[in-house]
């Protein structure tokens, strides 16, 4: 079972806030302008969290490829020494 990070929890809270705001707007409580501003802030925050996660995955992938590249170069050196 994977542990949820604080970013994951924050992301889901923001999604819940977006849904709650949409329901609240349907019931007619907030003004249109304040609802649009709040919705924009929530969506922007969720997008930032998504991009942060994607860049983290990309960084881990790049590090993995560098390790493999180094291993292949060492293997080639060993093969050339033996021949």
PDB file of N, CA and C in Angstrom:
ATOM      1  N   UNK A   1       0.849  -1.180   0.000  1.00  0.00           N
ATOM      2  CA  UNK A   1       0.000   0.000   0.000  1.00  0.00           C
ATOM      3  C   UNK A   1       0.892   1.240   0.000  1.00  0.00           C
ATOM      4  N   UNK A   2       0.588   2.180  -0.852  1.00  0.00           N
ATOM      5  CA  UNK A   2       1.410   3.380  -0.944  1.00  0.00           C
ATOM      6  C   UNK A   2       0.907   4.429   0.030  1.00  0.00           C
ATOM      7  N   UNK A   3       1.857   5.218   0.492  1.00  0.00           N
ATOM      8  CA  UNK A   3       1.508   6.296   1.410  1.00  0.00           C
ATOM      9  C   UNK A   3       1.123   7.535   0.610  1.00  0.00           C
ATOM     10  N   UNK A   4       0.159   8.246   1.102  1.00  0.00           N
ATOM     11  CA  UNK A   4      -0.227   9.490   0.448  1.00  0.00           C
ATOM     12  C   UNK A   4       0.662  10.611   0.964  1.00  0.00           C
ATOM     13  N   UNK A   5       1.197  11.368   0.031  1.00  0.00           N
ATOM     14  CA  UNK A   5       2.013  12.514   0.394  1.00  0.00           C
ATOM     15  C   UNK A   5       1.105  13.702   0.667  1.00  0.00           C
ATOM     16  N   UNK A   6       1.690  14.717   1.272  1.00  0.00           N
ATOM     17  CA  UNK A   6       0.921  15.925   1.581  1.00  0.00           C
ATOM     18  C   UNK A   6       0.416  16.585   0.297  1.00  0.00           C
ATOM     19  N   UNK A   7       1.203  16.462  -0.803  1.00  0.00           N
ATOM     20  CA  UNK A   7       0.760  17.029  -2.078  1.00  0.00           C
ATOM     21  C   UNK A   7      -0.486  16.314  -2.596  1.00  0.00           C
ATOM     22  N   UNK A   8      -0.538  14.995  -2.407  1.00  0.00           N
ATOM     23  CA  UNK A   8      -1.700  14.230  -2.854  1.00  0.00           C
ATOM     24  C   UNK A   8      -2.939  14.612  -2.052  1.00  0.00           C
ATOM     25  N   UNK A   9      -2.777  14.739  -0.761  1.00  0.00           N
ATOM     26  CA  UNK A   9      -3.891  15.118   0.099  1.00  0.00           C
ATOM     27  C   UNK A   9      -4.375  16.524  -0.256  1.00  0.00           C
ATOM     28  N   UNK A  10      -3.431  17.438  -0.463  1.00  0.00           N
ATOM     29  CA  UNK A  10      -3.785  18.810  -0.839  1.00  0.00           C
ATOM     30  C   UNK A  10      -4.527  18.834  -2.171  1.00  0.00           C
ATOM     31  N   UNK A  11      -4.066  18.038  -3.129  1.00  0.00           N
ATOM     32  CA  UNK A  11      -4.720  17.978  -4.434  1.00  0.00           C
ATOM     33  C   UNK A  11      -6.177  17.537  -4.291  1.00  0.00           C
ATOM     34  N   UNK A  12      -6.434  16.486  -3.517  1.00  0.00           N
ATOM     35  CA  UNK A  12      -7.795  15.991  -3.359  1.00  0.00           C
ATOM     36  C   UNK A  12      -8.666  16.975  -2.586  1.00  0.00           C
ATOM     37  N   UNK A  13      -8.080  17.689  -1.638  1.00  0.00           N
ATOM     38  CA  UNK A  13      -8.843  18.729  -0.927  1.00  0.00           C
ATOM     39  C   UNK A  13      -9.258  19.828  -1.895  1.00  0.00           C
ATOM     40  N   UNK A  14      -8.345  20.212  -2.783  1.00  0.00           N
ATOM     41  CA  UNK A  14      -8.662  21.253  -3.770  1.00  0.00           C
ATOM     42  C   UNK A  14      -9.763  20.779  -4.720  1.00  0.00           C
ATOM     43  N   UNK A  15      -9.689  19.519  -5.150  1.00  0.00           N
ATOM     44  CA  UNK A  15     -10.734  18.980  -6.030  1.00  0.00           C
ATOM     45  C   UNK A  15     -12.089  18.992  -5.314  1.00  0.00           C
ATOM     46  N   UNK A  16     -12.094  18.607  -4.048  1.00  0.00           N
ATOM     47  CA  UNK A  16     -13.341  18.637  -3.264  1.00  0.00           C
ATOM     48  C   UNK A  16     -13.861  20.065  -3.142  1.00  0.00           C
ATOM     49  N   UNK A  17     -12.951  21.035  -2.958  1.00  0.00           N
ATOM     50  CA  UNK A  17     -13.361  22.439  -2.879  1.00  0.00           C
ATOM     51  C   UNK A  17     -13.963  22.925  -4.190  1.00  0.00           C
ATOM     52  N   UNK A  18     -13.405  22.483  -5.316  1.00  0.00           N
ATOM     53  CA  UNK A  18     -13.958  22.863  -6.621  1.00  0.00           C
ATOM     54  C   UNK A  18     -15.386  22.315  -6.765  1.00  0.00           C
ATOM     55  N   UNK A  19     -15.571  21.063  -6.403  1.00  0.00           N
ATOM     56  CA  UNK A  19     -16.903  20.459  -6.492  1.00  0.00           C
ATOM     57  C   UNK A  19     -17.881  21.151  -5.537  1.00  0.00           C
ATOM     58  N   UNK A  20     -17.421  21.431  -4.330  1.00  0.00           N
ATOM     59  CA  UNK A  20     -18.281  22.106  -3.351  1.00  0.00           C
ATOM     60  C   UNK A  20     -18.670  23.494  -3.838  1.00  0.00           C
ATOM     61  N   UNK A  21     -17.719  24.202  -4.448  1.00  0.00           N
ATOM     62  CA  UNK A  21     -18.006  25.537  -4.976  1.00  0.00           C
ATOM     63  C   UNK A  21     -19.032  25.459  -6.104  1.00  0.00           C
ATOM     64  N   UNK A  22     -18.894  24.444  -6.969  1.00  0.00           N
ATOM     65  CA  UNK A  22     -19.857  24.294  -8.060  1.00  0.00           C
ATOM     66  C   UNK A  22     -21.259  24.018  -7.522  1.00  0.00           C
ATOM     67  N   UNK A  23     -21.349  23.177  -6.516  1.00  0.00           N
ATOM     68  CA  UNK A  23     -22.661  22.890  -5.914  1.00  0.00           C
ATOM     69  C   UNK A  23     -23.222  24.134  -5.238  1.00  0.00           C
ATOM     70  N   UNK A  24     -22.359  24.859  -4.531  1.00  0.00           N
ATOM     71  CA  UNK A  24     -22.776  26.088  -3.849  1.00  0.00           C
ATOM     72  C   UNK A  24     -23.263  27.114  -4.865  1.00  0.00           C
ATOM     73  N   UNK A  25     -22.579  27.193  -6.008  1.00  0.00           N
ATOM     74  CA  UNK A  25     -22.989  28.124  -7.060  1.00  0.00           C
ATOM     75  C   UNK A  25     -24.343  27.716  -7.651  1.00  0.00           C
ATOM     76  N   UNK A  26     -24.567  26.429  -7.794  1.00  0.00           N
ATOM     77  CA  UNK A  26     -25.859  25.968  -8.302  1.00  0.00           C
ATOM     78  C   UNK A  26     -27.002  26.325  -7.358  1.00  0.00           C
ATOM     79  N   UNK A  27     -26.703  26.345  -6.067  1.00  0.00           N
ATOM     80  CA  UNK A  27     -27.729  26.701  -5.089  1.00  0.00           C
ATOM     81  C   UNK A  27     -27.945  28.215  -5.012  1.00  0.00           C
ATOM     82  N   UNK A  28     -27.052  28.995  -5.641  1.00  0.00           N
ATOM     83  CA  UNK A  28     -27.245  30.428  -5.740  1.00  0.00           C
ATOM     84  C   UNK A  28     -26.644  31.261  -4.634  1.00  0.00           C
ATOM     85  N   UNK A  29     -25.788  30.703  -3.805  1.00  0.00           N
ATOM     86  CA  UNK A  29     -25.261  31.473  -2.683  1.00  0.00           C
ATOM     87  C   UNK A  29     -24.195  32.509  -3.057  1.00  0.00           C
ATOM     88  N   UNK A  30     -23.083  32.151  -3.726  1.00  0.00           N
ATOM     89  CA  UNK A  30     -22.071  33.178  -4.008  1.00  0.00           C
ATOM     90  C   UNK A  30     -22.423  33.981  -5.257  1.00  0.00           C
ATOM     91  N   UNK A  31     -21.807  35.131  -5.387  1.00  0.00           N
ATOM     92  CA  UNK A  31     -21.975  35.899  -6.621  1.00  0.00           C
ATOM     93  C   UNK A  31     -21.168  35.228  -7.717  1.00  0.00           C
ATOM     94  N   UNK A  32     -21.516  35.527  -8.942  1.00  0.00           N
ATOM     95  CA  UNK A  32     -20.821  34.901 -10.067  1.00  0.00           C
ATOM     96  C   UNK A  32     -19.345  35.267 -10.095  1.00  0.00           C
ATOM     97  N   UNK A  33     -19.024  36.515  -9.821  1.00  0.00           N
ATOM     98  CA  UNK A  33     -17.638  36.974  -9.869  1.00  0.00           C
ATOM     99  C   UNK A  33     -16.787  36.288  -8.808  1.00  0.00           C
ATOM    100  N   UNK A  34     -17.282  36.214  -7.597  1.00  0.00           N
ATOM    101  CA  UNK A  34     -16.502  35.579  -6.540  1.00  0.00           C
ATOM    102  C   UNK A  34     -16.357  34.085  -6.787  1.00  0.00           C
ATOM    103  N   UNK A  35     -17.373  33.461  -7.353  1.00  0.00           N
ATOM    104  CA  UNK A  35     -17.287  32.035  -7.660  1.00  0.00           C
ATOM    105  C   UNK A  35     -16.254  31.761  -8.748  1.00  0.00           C
ATOM    106  N   UNK A  36     -16.226  32.605  -9.759  1.00  0.00           N
ATOM    107  CA  UNK A  36     -15.260  32.436 -10.852  1.00  0.00           C
ATOM    108  C   UNK A  36     -13.834  32.638 -10.343  1.00  0.00           C
ATOM    109  N   UNK A  37     -13.632  33.635  -9.502  1.00  0.00           N
ATOM    110  CA  UNK A  37     -12.299  33.885  -8.944  1.00  0.00           C
ATOM    111  C   UNK A  37     -11.860  32.709  -8.073  1.00  0.00           C
ATOM    112  N   UNK A  38     -12.734  32.229  -7.215  1.00  0.00           N
ATOM    113  CA  UNK A  38     -12.393  31.094  -6.354  1.00  0.00           C
ATOM    114  C   UNK A  38     -12.125  29.846  -7.184  1.00  0.00           C
ATOM    115  N   UNK A  39     -12.928  29.613  -8.186  1.00  0.00           N
ATOM    116  CA  UNK A  39     -12.734  28.461  -9.057  1.00  0.00           C
ATOM    117  C   UNK A  39     -11.389  28.545  -9.780  1.00  0.00           C
ATOM    118  N   UNK A  40     -11.040  29.717 -10.264  1.00  0.00           N
ATOM    119  CA  UNK A  40      -9.753  29.906 -10.944  1.00  0.00           C
ATOM    120  C   UNK A  40      -8.586  29.638  -9.998  1.00  0.00           C
ATOM    121  N   UNK A  41      -8.691  30.089  -8.768  1.00  0.00           N
ATOM    122  CA  UNK A  41      -7.626  29.849  -7.790  1.00  0.00           C
ATOM    123  C   UNK A  41      -7.500  28.359  -7.494  1.00  0.00           C
ATOM    124  N   UNK A  42      -8.606  27.676  -7.308  1.00  0.00           N
ATOM    125  CA  UNK A  42      -8.568  26.240  -7.012  1.00  0.00           C
ATOM    126  C   UNK A  42      -8.003  25.440  -8.181  1.00  0.00           C
ATOM    127  N   UNK A  43      -8.440  25.772  -9.392  1.00  0.00           N
ATOM    128  CA  UNK A  43      -7.947  25.059 -10.573  1.00  0.00           C
ATOM    129  C   UNK A  43      -6.453  25.322 -10.763  1.00  0.00           C
ATOM    130  N   UNK A  44      -6.022  26.552 -10.586  1.00  0.00           N
ATOM    131  CA  UNK A  44      -4.593  26.870 -10.721  1.00  0.00           C
ATOM    132  C   UNK A  44      -3.768  26.105  -9.692  1.00  0.00           C
ATOM    133  N   UNK A  45      -4.248  26.033  -8.472  1.00  0.00           N
ATOM    134  CA  UNK A  45      -3.518  25.302  -7.433  1.00  0.00           C
ATOM    135  C   UNK A  45      -3.433  23.817  -7.764  1.00  0.00           C
ATOM    136  N   UNK A  46      -4.514  23.247  -8.268  1.00  0.00           N
ATOM    137  CA  UNK A  46      -4.468  21.818  -8.615  1.00  0.00           C
ATOM    138  C   UNK A  46      -3.535  21.572  -9.796  1.00  0.00           C
ATOM    139  N   UNK A  47      -3.518  22.478 -10.758  1.00  0.00           N
ATOM    140  CA  UNK A  47      -2.607  22.341 -11.897  1.00  0.00           C
ATOM    141  C   UNK A  47      -1.151  22.420 -11.449  1.00  0.00           C
ATOM    142  N   UNK A  48      -0.855  23.308 -10.536  1.00  0.00           N
ATOM    143  CA  UNK A  48       0.515  23.424 -10.022  1.00  0.00           C
ATOM    144  C   UNK A  48       0.936  22.119  -9.353  1.00  0.00           C
ATOM    145  N   UNK A  49       0.050  21.522  -8.581  1.00  0.00           N
ATOM    146  CA  UNK A  49       0.370  20.256  -7.927  1.00  0.00           C
ATOM    147  C   UNK A  49       0.559  19.137  -8.944  1.00  0.00           C
ATOM    148  N   UNK A  50      -0.242  19.123  -9.989  1.00  0.00           N
ATOM    149  CA  UNK A  50      -0.097  18.100 -11.033  1.00  0.00           C
ATOM    150  C   UNK A  50       1.239  18.258 -11.745  1.00  0.00           C
ATOM    151  N   UNK A  51       1.594  19.484 -12.126  1.00  0.00           N
ATOM    152  CA  UNK A  51       2.865  19.718 -12.809  1.00  0.00           C
ATOM    153  C   UNK A  51       4.049  19.378 -11.920  1.00  0.00           C
ATOM    154  N   UNK A  52       3.930  19.665 -10.625  1.00  0.00           N
ATOM    155  CA  UNK A  52       5.005  19.325  -9.697  1.00  0.00           C
ATOM    156  C   UNK A  52       5.220  17.819  -9.663  1.00  0.00           C
ATOM    157  N   UNK A  53       4.141  17.063  -9.648  1.00  0.00           N
ATOM    158  CA  UNK A  53       4.242  15.600  -9.652  1.00  0.00           C
ATOM    159  C   UNK A  53       4.856  15.093 -10.957  1.00  0.00           C
ATOM    160  N   UNK A  54       4.447  15.666 -12.078  1.00  0.00           N
ATOM    161  CA  UNK A  54       4.988  15.243 -13.366  1.00  0.00           C
ATOM    162  C   UNK A  54       6.477  15.529 -13.473  1.00  0.00           C
ATOM    163  N   UNK A  55       6.916  16.695 -13.000  1.00  0.00           N
ATOM    164  CA  UNK A  55       8.338  17.022 -13.047  1.00  0.00           C
ATOM    165  C   UNK A  55       9.140  16.118 -12.120  1.00  0.00           C
ATOM    166  N   UNK A  56       8.560  15.712 -11.013  1.00  0.00           N
ATOM    167  CA  UNK A  56       9.225  14.780 -10.104  1.00  0.00           C
ATOM    168  C   UNK A  56       9.427  13.428 -10.782  1.00  0.00           C
ATOM    169  N   UNK A  57       8.408  12.949 -11.487  1.00  0.00           N
ATOM    170  CA  UNK A  57       8.514  11.681 -12.215  1.00  0.00           C
ATOM    171  C   UNK A  57       9.559  11.794 -13.310  1.00  0.00           C
ATOM    172  N   UNK A  58       9.584  12.921 -14.025  1.00  0.00           N
ATOM    173  CA  UNK A  58      10.552  13.136 -15.093  1.00  0.00           C
ATOM    174  C   UNK A  58      11.973  13.145 -14.544  1.00  0.00           C
ATOM    175  N   UNK A  59      12.165  13.759 -13.399  1.00  0.00           N
ATOM    176  CA  UNK A  59      13.486  13.814 -12.786  1.00  0.00           C
ATOM    177  C   UNK A  59      13.967  12.412 -12.412  1.00  0.00           C
ATOM    178  N   UNK A  60      13.081  11.602 -11.830  1.00  0.00           N
ATOM    179  CA  UNK A  60      13.443  10.236 -11.453  1.00  0.00           C
ATOM    180  C   UNK A  60      13.779   9.406 -12.688  1.00  0.00           C
ATOM    181  N   UNK A  61      13.046   9.619 -13.770  1.00  0.00           N
ATOM    182  CA  UNK A  61      13.308   8.894 -15.009  1.00  0.00           C
ATOM    183  C   UNK A  61      14.664   9.268 -15.585  1.00  0.00           C
ATOM    184  N   UNK A  62      14.985  10.551 -15.575  1.00  0.00           N
ATOM    185  CA  UNK A  62      16.273  11.003 -16.090  1.00  0.00           C
ATOM    186  C   UNK A  62      17.422  10.425 -15.271  1.00  0.00           C
ATOM    187  N   UNK A  63      17.271  10.380 -13.965  1.00  0.00           N
ATOM    188  CA  UNK A  63      18.309   9.812 -13.111  1.00  0.00           C
ATOM    189  C   UNK A  63      18.482   8.324 -13.411  1.00  0.00           C
ATOM    190  N   UNK A  64      17.381   7.626 -13.625  1.00  0.00           N
ATOM    191  CA  UNK A  64      17.446   6.200 -13.970  1.00  0.00           C
ATOM    192  C   UNK A  64      18.181   5.967 -15.279  1.00  0.00           C
ATOM    193  N   UNK A  65      17.920   6.798 -16.288  1.00  0.00           N
ATOM    194  CA  UNK A  65      18.611   6.650 -17.566  1.00  0.00           C
ATOM    195  C   UNK A  65      20.102   6.946 -17.435  1.00  0.00           C
ATOM    196  N   UNK A  66      20.461   7.916 -16.605  1.00  0.00           N
ATOM    197  CA  UNK A  66      21.881   8.211 -16.387  1.00  0.00           C
ATOM    198  C   UNK A  66      22.587   7.035 -15.730  1.00  0.00           C
ATOM    199  N   UNK A  67      21.931   6.371 -14.785  1.00  0.00           N
ATOM    200  CA  UNK A  67      22.519   5.200 -14.127  1.00  0.00           C
ATOM    201  C   UNK A  67      22.720   4.069 -15.126  1.00  0.00           C
ATOM    202  N   UNK A  68      21.734   3.851 -15.990  1.00  0.00           N
ATOM    203  CA  UNK A  68      21.843   2.794 -16.999  1.00  0.00           C
ATOM    204  C   UNK A  68      22.946   3.125 -17.996  1.00  0.00           C
ATOM    205  N   UNK A  69      23.033   4.382 -18.394  1.00  0.00           N
ATOM    206  CA  UNK A  69      24.077   4.797 -19.335  1.00  0.00           C
ATOM    207  C   UNK A  69      25.448   4.532 -18.742  1.00  0.00           C
ATOM    208  N   UNK A  70      25.626   4.857 -17.470  1.00  0.00           N
ATOM    209  CA  UNK A  70      26.898   4.623 -16.798  1.00  0.00           C
ATOM    210  C   UNK A  70      27.204   3.126 -16.730  1.00  0.00           C
ATOM    211  N   UNK A  71      26.205   2.312 -16.441  1.00  0.00           N
ATOM    212  CA  UNK A  71      26.400   0.864 -16.372  1.00  0.00           C
ATOM    213  C   UNK A  71      26.789   0.291 -17.736  1.00  0.00           C
ATOM    214  N   UNK A  72      26.164   0.769 -18.784  1.00  0.00           N
ATOM    215  CA  UNK A  72      26.487   0.288 -20.138  1.00  0.00           C
ATOM    216  C   UNK A  72      27.905   0.690 -20.520  1.00  0.00           C
ATOM    217  N   UNK A  73      28.300   1.906 -20.180  1.00  0.00           N
ATOM    218  CA  UNK A  73      29.664   2.335 -20.484  1.00  0.00           C
ATOM    219  C   UNK A  73      30.687   1.499 -19.731  1.00  0.00           C
ATOM    220  N   UNK A  74      30.413   1.184 -18.477  1.00  0.00           N
ATOM    221  CA  UNK A  74      31.326   0.329 -17.712  1.00  0.00           C
ATOM    222  C   UNK A  74      31.395  -1.074 -18.311  1.00  0.00           C
ATOM    223  N   UNK A  75      30.265  -1.598 -18.764  1.00  0.00           N
ATOM    224  CA  UNK A  75      30.234  -2.907 -19.389  1.00  0.00           C
ATOM    225  C   UNK A  75      31.045  -2.917 -20.677  1.00  0.00           C
ATOM    226  N   UNK A  76      30.924  -1.888 -21.475  1.00  0.00           N
ATOM    227  CA  UNK A  76      31.699  -1.792 -22.720  1.00  0.00           C
ATOM    228  C   UNK A  76      33.193  -1.736 -22.437  1.00  0.00           C
ATOM    229  N   UNK A  77      33.574  -0.981 -21.407  1.00  0.00           N
ATOM    230  CA  UNK A  77      35.001  -0.905 -21.039  1.00  0.00           C
ATOM    231  C   UNK A  77      35.516  -2.275 -20.625  1.00  0.00           C
ATOM    232  N   UNK A  78      34.725  -2.995 -19.834  1.00  0.00           N
ATOM    233  CA  UNK A  78      35.135  -4.330 -19.403  1.00  0.00           C
ATOM    234  C   UNK A  78      35.255  -5.293 -20.588  1.00  0.00           C
ATOM    235  N   UNK A  79      34.327  -5.207 -21.528  1.00  0.00           N
ATOM    236  CA  UNK A  79      34.380  -6.072 -22.715  1.00  0.00           C
ATOM    237  C   UNK A  79      35.600  -5.748 -23.582  1.00  0.00           C
ATOM    238  N   UNK A  80      35.934  -4.482 -23.709  1.00  0.00           N
ATOM    239  CA  UNK A  80      37.084  -4.085 -24.503  1.00  0.00           C
ATOM    240  C   UNK A  80      38.391  -4.517 -23.842  1.00  0.00           C
ATOM    241  N   UNK A  81      38.449  -4.529 -22.517  1.00  0.00           N
ATOM    242  CA  UNK A  81      39.652  -4.965 -21.803  1.00  0.00           C
ATOM    243  C   UNK A  81      39.875  -6.461 -21.987  1.00  0.00           C
ATOM    244  N   UNK A  82      38.816  -7.224 -22.004  1.00  0.00           N
ATOM    245  CA  UNK A  82      38.926  -8.674 -22.129  1.00  0.00           C
ATOM    246  C   UNK A  82      39.289  -9.109 -23.528  1.00  0.00           C
ATOM    247  N   UNK A  83      39.013  -8.311 -24.525  1.00  0.00           N
ATOM    248  CA  UNK A  83      39.320  -8.671 -25.916  1.00  0.00           C
ATOM    249  C   UNK A  83      40.673  -8.246 -26.289  1.00  0.00           C
TER     250      UNK A  83
END
